Short mmCIF file of C-alpha atoms in Angstrom, two decimals:
data_model
loop_
_atom_site.label_atom_id
_atom_site.label_comp_id
_atom_site.label_asym_id
_atom_site.label_seq_id
_atom_site.Cartn_x
_atom_site.Cartn_y
_atom_site.Cartn_z
CA MET A 352 19.22 -8.89 -34.18
CA LYS A 353 17.13 -11.73 -32.75
CA LEU A 354 18.94 -11.44 -29.44
CA MET A 355 18.27 -7.70 -29.26
CA LEU A 356 14.57 -8.20 -30.04
CA THR A 357 14.37 -10.97 -27.46
CA LEU A 358 15.91 -8.77 -24.77
CA MET A 359 13.64 -5.84 -25.62
CA THR A 360 10.55 -8.06 -25.59
CA ALA A 361 11.53 -9.63 -22.27
CA LEU A 362 12.24 -6.23 -20.71
CA GLY A 363 8.99 -4.88 -22.13
CA GLY A 364 7.18 -7.55 -20.15
CA LEU A 365 9.32 -7.55 -17.02
CA LEU A 366 9.27 -3.81 -16.35
CA PRO A 367 5.45 -3.48 -16.08
CA LEU A 368 5.35 -6.71 -14.07
CA ALA A 369 7.95 -5.28 -11.68
CA ALA A 370 5.86 -2.09 -11.41
CA ILE A 371 2.76 -4.09 -10.46
CA VAL A 372 4.67 -6.03 -7.79
CA TRP A 373 6.45 -2.93 -6.48
CA GLY A 374 3.23 -0.95 -6.23
CA GLY A 375 1.45 -3.80 -4.47
CA LEU A 376 4.23 -4.30 -1.95
CA ALA A 377 4.51 -0.56 -1.24
CA LEU A 378 0.76 -0.29 -0.71
CA ARG A 379 0.71 -3.28 1.64
CA GLU A 380 3.63 -1.92 3.66
CA ASP A 381 2.05 1.53 4.02
CA TYR A 382 -1.31 -0.03 4.90
CA ARG A 383 0.17 -2.28 7.58
CA LYS A 384 2.02 0.68 9.14
CA LEU A 385 -1.16 2.78 9.08
CA VAL A 386 -3.23 0.02 10.71
CA SER A 387 -0.57 -0.53 13.36
CA ASP A 388 -0.38 3.18 14.16
CA LEU A 389 -4.15 3.62 14.33
CA ASP A 390 -4.50 0.57 16.59
CA ALA A 391 -1.85 2.03 18.91
CA ILE A 392 -3.65 5.39 18.89
CA ASP A 393 -6.89 3.60 19.80
CA LEU A 394 -5.13 2.12 22.83
CA VAL A 395 -4.06 5.61 23.90
CA ILE A 396 -7.60 6.95 23.44
CA GLU A 397 -9.14 4.03 25.35
CA ALA A 398 -6.56 4.12 28.16
CA PRO A 399 -8.04 4.01 31.67
CA GLU A 400 -8.73 7.30 33.42
CA GLY A 401 -5.62 8.68 35.05
CA THR A 402 -3.14 6.99 32.71
CA TYR A 403 -2.17 10.39 31.35
CA ALA A 404 -1.71 13.49 33.48
CA SER A 405 -3.75 15.66 31.13
CA SER A 406 -5.46 15.64 27.77
CA GLU A 407 -2.37 17.39 26.39
CA ALA A 408 -0.22 14.47 27.54
CA GLN A 409 -2.64 12.06 25.89
CA SER A 410 -2.52 14.08 22.66
CA ALA A 411 1.28 14.13 22.82
CA ALA A 412 1.28 10.33 23.16
CA MET A 413 -0.92 10.02 20.08
CA TYR A 414 1.22 12.49 18.11
CA ALA A 415 4.32 10.51 19.06
CA ILE A 416 2.82 7.46 17.34
CA ARG A 417 1.76 9.29 14.17
CA GLU A 418 1.58 12.95 13.29
CA PRO A 419 -1.88 13.59 11.79
CA LYS A 420 -2.13 15.06 8.30
CA PHE A 421 -4.81 17.50 9.45
CA ASN A 422 -5.81 18.68 12.90
CA GLY A 423 -9.47 19.42 13.17
CA GLY A 424 -9.93 19.12 16.92
CA ARG A 425 -12.07 16.03 17.51
CA LEU A 426 -11.49 15.02 13.90
CA THR A 427 -7.72 14.79 14.31
CA TYR A 428 -7.20 11.37 12.69
CA THR A 429 -10.17 11.41 10.29
CA TYR A 430 -7.91 11.58 7.23
CA GLU A 431 -5.93 8.54 8.40
CA TRP A 432 -9.10 6.54 9.17
CA SER A 433 -10.52 7.38 5.75
CA GLN A 434 -7.24 6.39 4.13
CA ARG A 435 -7.30 3.06 6.00
CA LEU A 436 -10.81 2.28 4.79
CA VAL A 437 -10.07 3.29 1.18
CA TRP A 438 -6.85 1.26 1.04
CA ALA A 439 -8.54 -1.81 2.51
CA GLN A 440 -11.31 -1.58 -0.08
CA ALA A 441 -8.88 -0.93 -2.93
CA MET A 442 -6.69 -3.89 -2.01
CA ASN A 443 -9.72 -6.18 -1.89
CA ASP A 444 -11.18 -4.89 -5.17
CA LEU A 445 -7.95 -4.77 -7.18
CA ARG A 446 -6.32 -8.04 -6.13
CA GLY A 447 -8.04 -10.13 -8.82
CA PRO A 448 -7.54 -7.67 -11.68
CA ALA A 449 -3.87 -7.23 -10.71
CA TRP A 450 -3.33 -10.99 -10.89
CA LEU A 451 -5.07 -11.14 -14.28
CA ALA A 452 -2.96 -8.26 -15.61
CA ALA A 453 0.24 -9.89 -14.38
CA GLY A 454 -0.73 -13.24 -15.90
CA GLY A 455 -1.62 -11.65 -19.23
CA LEU A 456 1.65 -9.74 -19.23
CA VAL A 457 3.67 -12.91 -18.64
CA LEU A 458 1.80 -14.80 -21.37
CA ALA A 459 2.21 -11.94 -23.86
CA THR A 460 5.93 -11.67 -23.10
CA VAL A 461 6.49 -15.40 -23.50
CA ALA A 462 4.51 -15.40 -26.76
CA GLY A 463 6.50 -12.42 -28.04
CA VAL A 464 9.86 -14.02 -27.27
CA TRP A 465 8.72 -17.35 -28.67
CA SER A 466 7.51 -15.76 -31.91
CA ILE A 467 10.97 -14.28 -32.49
CA TRP A 468 12.67 -17.68 -32.36
CA VAL A 469 10.06 -19.80 -34.15
#
């Protein structure tokens, strides 16, 4: 019975901890890809005159890098730029609380397992 309670307590702590880590890693990966794509699109936009045969060719080059979520003419990549800014702010604001939550989860799990055996 003690072994079963120990395993359940440990899993009860490890699963949320894994979710925090998984979510953080997924967000960072998506953010890095978004930043990389938007930087490449900026290079296409700022390319010297005559680099592309037409504005359609320039648009095709941008679309080849990343297909925009919405196409509003001059506002083609507004959604992606907004997403980049929001994710950057969220990662900065939530880093500390995520570490505190993870630390509290580890301490609570260790205390729970320890209380079973003491």
